Coordinates of C-alpha atoms and ligand atoms in Angstrom, one line a residue:
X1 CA -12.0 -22.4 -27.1
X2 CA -8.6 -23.0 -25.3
X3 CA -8.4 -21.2 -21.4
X4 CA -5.8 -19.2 -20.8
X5 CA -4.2 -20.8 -17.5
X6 CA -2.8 -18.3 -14.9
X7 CA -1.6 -18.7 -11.9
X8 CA -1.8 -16.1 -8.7
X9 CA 0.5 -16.9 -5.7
X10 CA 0.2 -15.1 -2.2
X11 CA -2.6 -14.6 -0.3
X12 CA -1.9 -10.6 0.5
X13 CA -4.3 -7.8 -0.6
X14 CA -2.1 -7.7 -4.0
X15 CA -3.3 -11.5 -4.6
X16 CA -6.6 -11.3 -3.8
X17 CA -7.7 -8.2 -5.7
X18 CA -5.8 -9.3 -8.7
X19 CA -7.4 -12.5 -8.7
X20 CA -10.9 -11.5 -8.3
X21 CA -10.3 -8.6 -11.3
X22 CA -9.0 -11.0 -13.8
X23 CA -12.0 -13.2 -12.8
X24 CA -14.4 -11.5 -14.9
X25 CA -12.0 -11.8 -17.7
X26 CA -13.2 -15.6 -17.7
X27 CA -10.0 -16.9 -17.3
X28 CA -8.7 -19.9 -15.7
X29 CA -7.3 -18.9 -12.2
X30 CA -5.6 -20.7 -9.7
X31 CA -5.0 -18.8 -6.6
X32 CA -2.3 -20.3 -4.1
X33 CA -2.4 -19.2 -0.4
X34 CA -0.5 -20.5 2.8
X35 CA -2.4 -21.7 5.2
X36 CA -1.9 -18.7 7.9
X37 CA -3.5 -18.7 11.3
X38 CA -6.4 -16.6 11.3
X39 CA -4.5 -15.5 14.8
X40 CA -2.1 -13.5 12.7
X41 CA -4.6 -10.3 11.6
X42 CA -4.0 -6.9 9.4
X43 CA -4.7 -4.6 12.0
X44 CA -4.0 -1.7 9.5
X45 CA -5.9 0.6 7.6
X46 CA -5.1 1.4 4.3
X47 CA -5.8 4.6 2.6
X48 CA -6.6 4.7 -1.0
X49 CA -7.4 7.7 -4.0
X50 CA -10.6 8.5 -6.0
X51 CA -9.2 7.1 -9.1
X52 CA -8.3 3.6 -7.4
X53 CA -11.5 2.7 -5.7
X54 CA -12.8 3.9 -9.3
X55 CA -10.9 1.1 -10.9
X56 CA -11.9 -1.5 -8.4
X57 CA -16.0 -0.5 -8.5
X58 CA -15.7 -1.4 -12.1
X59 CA -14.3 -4.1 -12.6
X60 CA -15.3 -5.9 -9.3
X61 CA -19.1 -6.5 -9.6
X62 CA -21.2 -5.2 -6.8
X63 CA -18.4 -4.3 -4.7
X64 CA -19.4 -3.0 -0.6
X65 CA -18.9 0.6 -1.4
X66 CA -19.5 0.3 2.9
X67 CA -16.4 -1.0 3.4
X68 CA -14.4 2.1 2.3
X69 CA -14.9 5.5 4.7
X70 CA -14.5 8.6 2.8
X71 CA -12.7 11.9 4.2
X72 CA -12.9 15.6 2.8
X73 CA -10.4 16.6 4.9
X74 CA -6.9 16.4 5.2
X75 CA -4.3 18.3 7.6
X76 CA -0.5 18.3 7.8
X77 CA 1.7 19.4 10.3
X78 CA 5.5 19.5 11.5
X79 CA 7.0 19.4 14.6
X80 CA 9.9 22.5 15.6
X81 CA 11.1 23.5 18.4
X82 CA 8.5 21.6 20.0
X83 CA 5.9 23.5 18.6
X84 CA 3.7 21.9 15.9
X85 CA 3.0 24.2 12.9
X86 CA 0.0 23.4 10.3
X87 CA 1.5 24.2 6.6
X88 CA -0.8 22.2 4.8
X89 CA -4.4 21.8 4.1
X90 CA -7.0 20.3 2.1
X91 CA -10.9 20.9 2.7
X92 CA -12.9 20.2 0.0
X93 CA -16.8 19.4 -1.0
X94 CA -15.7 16.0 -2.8
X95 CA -14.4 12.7 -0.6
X96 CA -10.3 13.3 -1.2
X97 CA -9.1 9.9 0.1
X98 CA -10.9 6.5 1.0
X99 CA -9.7 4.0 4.1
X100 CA -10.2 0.6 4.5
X101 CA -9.7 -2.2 7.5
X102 CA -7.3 -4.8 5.8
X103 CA -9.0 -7.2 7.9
X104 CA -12.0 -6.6 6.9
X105 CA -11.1 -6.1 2.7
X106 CA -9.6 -9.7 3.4
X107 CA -12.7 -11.3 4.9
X108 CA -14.9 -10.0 2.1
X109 CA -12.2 -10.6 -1.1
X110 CA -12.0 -13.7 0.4
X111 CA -15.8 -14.5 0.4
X112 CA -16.3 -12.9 -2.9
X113 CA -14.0 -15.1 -4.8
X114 CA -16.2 -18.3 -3.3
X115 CA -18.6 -16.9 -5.8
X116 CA -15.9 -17.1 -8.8
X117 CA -14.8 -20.0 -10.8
X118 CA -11.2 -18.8 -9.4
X119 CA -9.6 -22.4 -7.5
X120 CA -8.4 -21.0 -4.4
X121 CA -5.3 -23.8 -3.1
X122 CA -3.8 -23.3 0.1
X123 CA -0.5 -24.3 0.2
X124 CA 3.3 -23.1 0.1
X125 CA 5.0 -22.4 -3.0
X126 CA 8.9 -23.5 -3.1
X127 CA 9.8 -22.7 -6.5
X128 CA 9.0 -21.3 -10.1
X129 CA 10.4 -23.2 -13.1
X130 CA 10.3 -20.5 -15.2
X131 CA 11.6 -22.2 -18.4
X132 CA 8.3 -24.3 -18.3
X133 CA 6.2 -22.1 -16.2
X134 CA 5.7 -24.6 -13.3
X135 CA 4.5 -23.3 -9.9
X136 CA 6.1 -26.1 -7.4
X137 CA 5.4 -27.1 -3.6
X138 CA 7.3 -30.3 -2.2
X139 CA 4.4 -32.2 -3.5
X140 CA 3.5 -31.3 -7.3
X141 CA 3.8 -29.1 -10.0
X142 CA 1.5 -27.6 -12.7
X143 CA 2.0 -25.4 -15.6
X144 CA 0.6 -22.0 -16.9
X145 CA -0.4 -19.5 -19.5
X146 CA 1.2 -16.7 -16.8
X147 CA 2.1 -16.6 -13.1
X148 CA 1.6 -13.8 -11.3
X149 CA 4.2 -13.7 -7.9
X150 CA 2.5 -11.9 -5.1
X151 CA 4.4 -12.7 -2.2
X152 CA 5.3 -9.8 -0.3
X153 CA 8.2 -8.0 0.2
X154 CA 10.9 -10.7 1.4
X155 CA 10.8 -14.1 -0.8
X156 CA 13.6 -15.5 -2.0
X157 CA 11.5 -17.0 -4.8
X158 CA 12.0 -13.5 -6.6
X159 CA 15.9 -14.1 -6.9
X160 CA 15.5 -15.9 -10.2
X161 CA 13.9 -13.2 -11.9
X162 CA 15.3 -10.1 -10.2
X163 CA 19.0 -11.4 -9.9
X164 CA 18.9 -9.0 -6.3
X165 CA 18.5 -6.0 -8.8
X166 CA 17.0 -3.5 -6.6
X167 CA 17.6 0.3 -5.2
X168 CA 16.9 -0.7 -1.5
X169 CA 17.6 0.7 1.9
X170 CA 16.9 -0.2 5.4
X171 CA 15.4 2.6 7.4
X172 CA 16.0 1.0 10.1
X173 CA 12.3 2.2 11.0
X174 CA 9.5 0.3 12.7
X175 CA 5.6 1.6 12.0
X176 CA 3.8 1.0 14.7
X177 CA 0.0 0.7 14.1
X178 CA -3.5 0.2 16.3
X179 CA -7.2 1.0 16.3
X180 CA -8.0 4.3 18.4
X181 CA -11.6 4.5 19.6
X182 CA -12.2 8.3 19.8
X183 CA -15.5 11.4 20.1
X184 CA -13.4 14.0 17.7
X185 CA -16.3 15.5 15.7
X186 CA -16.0 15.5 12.1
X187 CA -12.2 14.3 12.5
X188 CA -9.9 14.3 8.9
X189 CA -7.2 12.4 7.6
X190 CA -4.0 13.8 9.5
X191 CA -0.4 13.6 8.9
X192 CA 1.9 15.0 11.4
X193 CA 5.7 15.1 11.1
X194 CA 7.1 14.9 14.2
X195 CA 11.3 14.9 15.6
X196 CA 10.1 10.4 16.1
X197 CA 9.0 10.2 12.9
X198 CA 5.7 11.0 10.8
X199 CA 2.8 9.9 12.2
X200 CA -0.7 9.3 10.3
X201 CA -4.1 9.5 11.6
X202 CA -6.6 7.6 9.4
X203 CA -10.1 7.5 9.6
X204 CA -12.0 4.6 9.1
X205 CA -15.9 5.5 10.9
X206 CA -17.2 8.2 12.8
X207 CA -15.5 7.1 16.1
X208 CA -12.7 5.5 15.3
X209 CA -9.2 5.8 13.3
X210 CA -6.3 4.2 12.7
X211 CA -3.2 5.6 13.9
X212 CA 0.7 4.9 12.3
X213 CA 3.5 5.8 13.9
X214 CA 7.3 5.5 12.0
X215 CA 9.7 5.7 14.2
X216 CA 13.5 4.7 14.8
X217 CA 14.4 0.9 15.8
X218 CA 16.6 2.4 18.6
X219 CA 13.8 4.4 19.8
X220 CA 11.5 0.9 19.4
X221 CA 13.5 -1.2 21.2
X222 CA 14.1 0.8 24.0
X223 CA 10.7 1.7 24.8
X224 CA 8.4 -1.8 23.4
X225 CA 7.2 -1.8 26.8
X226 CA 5.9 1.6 27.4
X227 CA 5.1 2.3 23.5
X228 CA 1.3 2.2 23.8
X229 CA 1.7 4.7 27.0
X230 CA 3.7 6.5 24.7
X231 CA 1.8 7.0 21.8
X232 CA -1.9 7.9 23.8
X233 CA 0.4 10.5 25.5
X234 CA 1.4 11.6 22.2
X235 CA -2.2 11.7 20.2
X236 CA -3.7 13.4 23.5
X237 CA -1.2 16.0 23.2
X238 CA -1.9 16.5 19.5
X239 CA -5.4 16.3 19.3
X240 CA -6.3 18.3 22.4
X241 CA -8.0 15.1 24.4
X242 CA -8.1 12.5 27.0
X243 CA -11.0 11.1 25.2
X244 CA -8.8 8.2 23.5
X245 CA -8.8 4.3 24.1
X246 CA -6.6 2.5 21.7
X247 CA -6.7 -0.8 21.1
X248 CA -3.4 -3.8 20.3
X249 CA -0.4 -2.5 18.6
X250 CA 1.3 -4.0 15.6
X251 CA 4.7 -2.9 14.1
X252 CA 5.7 -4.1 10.7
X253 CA 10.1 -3.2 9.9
X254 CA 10.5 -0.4 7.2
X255 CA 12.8 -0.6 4.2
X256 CA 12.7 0.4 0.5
X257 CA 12.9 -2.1 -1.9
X258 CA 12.1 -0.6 -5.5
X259 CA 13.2 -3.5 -8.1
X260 CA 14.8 -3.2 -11.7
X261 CA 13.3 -6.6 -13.0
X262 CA 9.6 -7.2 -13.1
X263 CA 9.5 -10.3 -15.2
X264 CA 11.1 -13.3 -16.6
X265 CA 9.9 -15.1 -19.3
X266 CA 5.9 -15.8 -18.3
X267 CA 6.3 -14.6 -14.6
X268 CA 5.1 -11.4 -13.4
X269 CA 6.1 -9.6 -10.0
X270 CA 3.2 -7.5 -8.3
X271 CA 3.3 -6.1 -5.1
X272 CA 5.6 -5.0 -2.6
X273 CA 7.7 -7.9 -4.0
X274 CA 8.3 -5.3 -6.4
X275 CA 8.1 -2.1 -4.6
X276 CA 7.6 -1.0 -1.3
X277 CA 8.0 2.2 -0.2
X278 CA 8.1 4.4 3.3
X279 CA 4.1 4.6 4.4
X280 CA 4.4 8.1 5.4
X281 CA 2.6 9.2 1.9
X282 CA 0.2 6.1 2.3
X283 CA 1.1 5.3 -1.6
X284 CA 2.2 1.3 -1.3
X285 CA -0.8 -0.1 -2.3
X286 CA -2.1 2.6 -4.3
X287 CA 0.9 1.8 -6.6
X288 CA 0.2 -1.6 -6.4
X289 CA -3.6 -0.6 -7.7
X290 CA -2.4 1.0 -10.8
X291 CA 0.2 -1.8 -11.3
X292 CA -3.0 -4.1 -10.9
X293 CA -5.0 -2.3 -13.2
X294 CA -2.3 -1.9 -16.4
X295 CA -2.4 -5.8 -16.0
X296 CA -5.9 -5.6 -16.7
X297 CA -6.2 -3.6 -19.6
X298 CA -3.2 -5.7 -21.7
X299 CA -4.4 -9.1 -21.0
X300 CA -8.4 -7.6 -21.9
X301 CA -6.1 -6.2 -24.8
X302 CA -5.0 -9.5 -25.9
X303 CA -8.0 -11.4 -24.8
X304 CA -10.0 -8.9 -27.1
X305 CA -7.9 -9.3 -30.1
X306 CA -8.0 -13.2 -29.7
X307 CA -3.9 -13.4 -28.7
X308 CA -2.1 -15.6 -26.8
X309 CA -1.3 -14.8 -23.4
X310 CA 1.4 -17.3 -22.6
X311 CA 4.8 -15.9 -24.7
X312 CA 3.2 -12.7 -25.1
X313 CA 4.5 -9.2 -24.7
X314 CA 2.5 -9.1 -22.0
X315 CA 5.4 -9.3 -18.9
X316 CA 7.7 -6.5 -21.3
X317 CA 4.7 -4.1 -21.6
X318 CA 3.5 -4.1 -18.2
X319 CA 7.4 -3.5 -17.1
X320 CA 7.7 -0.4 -19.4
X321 CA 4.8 0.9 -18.5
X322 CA 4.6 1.0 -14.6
X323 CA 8.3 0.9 -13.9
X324 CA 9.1 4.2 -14.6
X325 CA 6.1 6.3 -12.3
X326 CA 7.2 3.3 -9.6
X327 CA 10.6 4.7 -9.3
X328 CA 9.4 8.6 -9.6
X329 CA 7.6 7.8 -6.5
X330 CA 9.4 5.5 -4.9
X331 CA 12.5 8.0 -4.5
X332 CA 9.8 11.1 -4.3
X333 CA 8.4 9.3 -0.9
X334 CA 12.3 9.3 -0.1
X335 CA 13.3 12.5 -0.6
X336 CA 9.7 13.6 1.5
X337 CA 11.1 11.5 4.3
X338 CA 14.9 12.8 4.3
X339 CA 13.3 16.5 3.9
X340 CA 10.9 16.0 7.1
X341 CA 13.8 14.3 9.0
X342 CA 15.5 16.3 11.7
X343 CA 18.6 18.0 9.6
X344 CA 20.8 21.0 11.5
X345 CA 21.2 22.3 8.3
X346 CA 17.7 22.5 6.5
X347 CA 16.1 23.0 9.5
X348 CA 16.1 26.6 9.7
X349 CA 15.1 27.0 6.3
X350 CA 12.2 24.6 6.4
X351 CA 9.5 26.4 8.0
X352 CA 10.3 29.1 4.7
X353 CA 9.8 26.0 2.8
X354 CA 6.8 24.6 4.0
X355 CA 5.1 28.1 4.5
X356 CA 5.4 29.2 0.4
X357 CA 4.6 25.4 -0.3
X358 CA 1.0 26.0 1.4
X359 CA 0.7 29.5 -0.8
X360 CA 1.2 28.2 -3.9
X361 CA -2.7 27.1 -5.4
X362 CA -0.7 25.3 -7.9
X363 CA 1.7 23.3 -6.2
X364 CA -1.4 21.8 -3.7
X365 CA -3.4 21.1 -7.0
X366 CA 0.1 19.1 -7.9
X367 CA 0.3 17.4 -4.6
X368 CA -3.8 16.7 -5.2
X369 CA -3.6 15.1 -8.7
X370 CA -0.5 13.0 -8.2
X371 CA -1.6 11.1 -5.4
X372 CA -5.0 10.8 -6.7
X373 CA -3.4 9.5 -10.4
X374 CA 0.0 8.9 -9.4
X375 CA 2.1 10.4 -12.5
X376 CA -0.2 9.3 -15.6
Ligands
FAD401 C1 2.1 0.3 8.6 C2 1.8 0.3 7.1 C3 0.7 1.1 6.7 C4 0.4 1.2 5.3 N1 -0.6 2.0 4.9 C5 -0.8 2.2 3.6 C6 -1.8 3.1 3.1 O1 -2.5 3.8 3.9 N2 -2.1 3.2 1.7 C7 -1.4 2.4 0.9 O2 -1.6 2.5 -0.4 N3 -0.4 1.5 1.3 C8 -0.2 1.3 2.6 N4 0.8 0.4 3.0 C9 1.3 -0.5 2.1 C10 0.4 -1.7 1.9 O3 0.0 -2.2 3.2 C11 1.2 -2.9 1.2 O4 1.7 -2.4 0.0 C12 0.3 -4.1 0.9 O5 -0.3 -4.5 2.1 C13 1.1 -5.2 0.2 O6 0.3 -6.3 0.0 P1 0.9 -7.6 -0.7 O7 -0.2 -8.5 -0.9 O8 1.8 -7.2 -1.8 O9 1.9 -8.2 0.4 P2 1.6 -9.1 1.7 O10 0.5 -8.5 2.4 O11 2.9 -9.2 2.4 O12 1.1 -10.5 1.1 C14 2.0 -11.5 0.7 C15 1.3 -12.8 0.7 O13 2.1 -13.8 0.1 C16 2.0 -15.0 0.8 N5 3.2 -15.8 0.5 C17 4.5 -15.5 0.7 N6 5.3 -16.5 0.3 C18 4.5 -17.5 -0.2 C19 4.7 -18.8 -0.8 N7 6.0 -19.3 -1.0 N8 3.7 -19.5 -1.2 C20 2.4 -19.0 -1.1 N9 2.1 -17.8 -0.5 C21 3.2 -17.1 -0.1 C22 2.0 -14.6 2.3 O14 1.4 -15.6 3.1 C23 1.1 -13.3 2.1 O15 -0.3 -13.7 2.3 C24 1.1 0.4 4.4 C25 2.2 -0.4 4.9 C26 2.5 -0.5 6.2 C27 3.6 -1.3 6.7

């Protein structure tokens, strides 16, 4: 029986975990990766829902359920008038949210695709041909069933198939990110929205979390050297304690980038290539999970039904069925960011807001279920 050939470009979380779930489809996998240096880390921690690490204990076989810390907590707060007011909480029995180090995810994808009949290349990609469905570097050129472009938010690969067609916009916002080393007992998931910018406390073990800070370029820039100062100043002050060491900061730029085009011909987008969105709500990748997993159930689909995956409606279906909740949430995680924003005029009426927002049993159900399912 004839393979179906697909090929997975980029090296990124998206790449890796889509790779190693189509594996146990038995397909024929190539997986491109540049050859990074290993200097270059993920220092961040990435949060993700019930219903995602759901997904990715069944279909990835015997996955370290260690690698993911769960929380049964989460806070919210905002900052007036330089006081900072709780209006939101979530205590339950069941584990609400589950956090990962990237470095570590990456170590361990990358160890258990060694174990896969996936080809993993490393090399730089320079174009798609997407009339024959040829993946080319400057030194060869192959063909495929499907191609899969996972290459992060910025490649101007993506131009042939999206044409620039985007809703985008430049925050002008760097998150700044590091390990904090801490003796909080029983410490939750936090999100605080503060006059800089939201700030996010993720848990990742008993003693330590991962703090992300989003705050204006100008305000960046003029402090890069006294940031770290900064920020232990600033968790000491919210969480009541000297008690803090933190560790090397990274900062990644902010925009939105939510494209109209997923697909041309037999290439997919996946990833922030196709949408990435303000971390304050920690959704990015937890889109990208569900965009990961409707992949899944159309090729199985096909596969199942003994179709052809190259020139199938593959590309179109996965478009109509993932664009629209992408969009919902892309401009939801907006609006939540323009809302929490300093703003003369809403100010006054915010803490009003905020305060019925916490009263209503069915709006924190809401809040609950979306970003535990997104909008299905
Ligand atoms: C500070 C911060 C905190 C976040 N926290 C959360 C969170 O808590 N929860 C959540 O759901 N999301 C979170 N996100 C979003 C999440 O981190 C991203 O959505 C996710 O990492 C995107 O992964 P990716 O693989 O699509 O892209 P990338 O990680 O950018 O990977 C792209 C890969 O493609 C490779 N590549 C590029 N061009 C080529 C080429 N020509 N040839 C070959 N390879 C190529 C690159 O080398 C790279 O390895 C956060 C984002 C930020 C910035």
């Amino acid at each position: 029986m004839k393979k179906h050939k697909i090929c997975i470009v980029g090296g990124g979380l998206t790449g890796l975990i889509s790779a190693l779930v189509l594996s146990e489809k038995g397909l024929d996998i190539d997986l491109i990766v540049e050859n990074t240096s290993s200097k270059n880390k993920d220092l961040r921690v990435t949060a993700i829902s019930e219903k995602n690490l759901k997904f990715l204990k069944s279909t990835i076989k015997n996955i370290n359920l260690k690698l993911f810390y769960s929380v049964k907590k989460i806070n919210l707060f905002f900052e007036e008038n330089n006081q900072i007011k709780n209006f939101l909480n979530f205590d339950e029995k069941k584990n609400l949210m589950f956090f990962f180090e990237n470095r570590l995810i990456k170590e361990y994808l990358n160890k258990l695709l060694k174990k896969t009949k996936v080809r993993v290349q490393k090399k730089t990609i320079k174009s798609i041909d997407l009339a024959e469905n040829k993946v080319s570097n400057n030194l060869s050129s192959q063909s495929y069933d499907l191609i899969v472009l996972c290459l992060g938010l910025n490649s101007p690969i993506y131009q042939k198939i999206t044409g620039n067609r985007e809703i985008k916009k430049n925050y002008n916002e760097h998150s700044i990110t590091c390990y904090v080393k801490h003796e909080i007992k029983d410490i939750g998931a936090q999100q605080f929205f503060l006059k800089e910018g939201p700030l996010a406390i993720l848990p990742y073990n008993k003693n330590k979390f991962s703090v992300v800070w989003s705050i204006e370029d100008k305000y960046f820039i003029k402090n890069q050297t006294i940031i770290l100062n900064n920020l232990k100043t600033k968790l000491s002050n919210l969480l009541n304690t000297n008690k803090i060491s933190l560790g090397k900061i990274q900062s990644y730029p902010l925009r939105m980038s939510l494209k109209k085009s997923y697909y041309k011909k037999n290439t997919i987008i996946l990833g922030d290539g196709l949408h990435a969105v303000h971390p304050l709500a920690g959704q990015g990748f937890n889109l990208i999970l569900r965009d990961i997993e409707k992949l899944y159930e159309l090729i199985s689909f096909n596969l199942k039904l003994g179709l052809s995956i190259k020139d199938s409606s593959i590309p179109r279906d996965f478009s109509d069925s993932r664009k629209p909740e992408n969009l919902l949430m892309g401009l939801g995680i907006d609006t939540t960011r323009k809302f929490f924003r300093s703003n003369k005029y809403l100010d006054p009426i915010k803490e009003n807001i905020l305060k019925n927002f916490s009263k209503s049993k069915l709006l924190k159900k809401i809040t609950k279920r979306v970003a535990n399912l997104g909008f299905n």
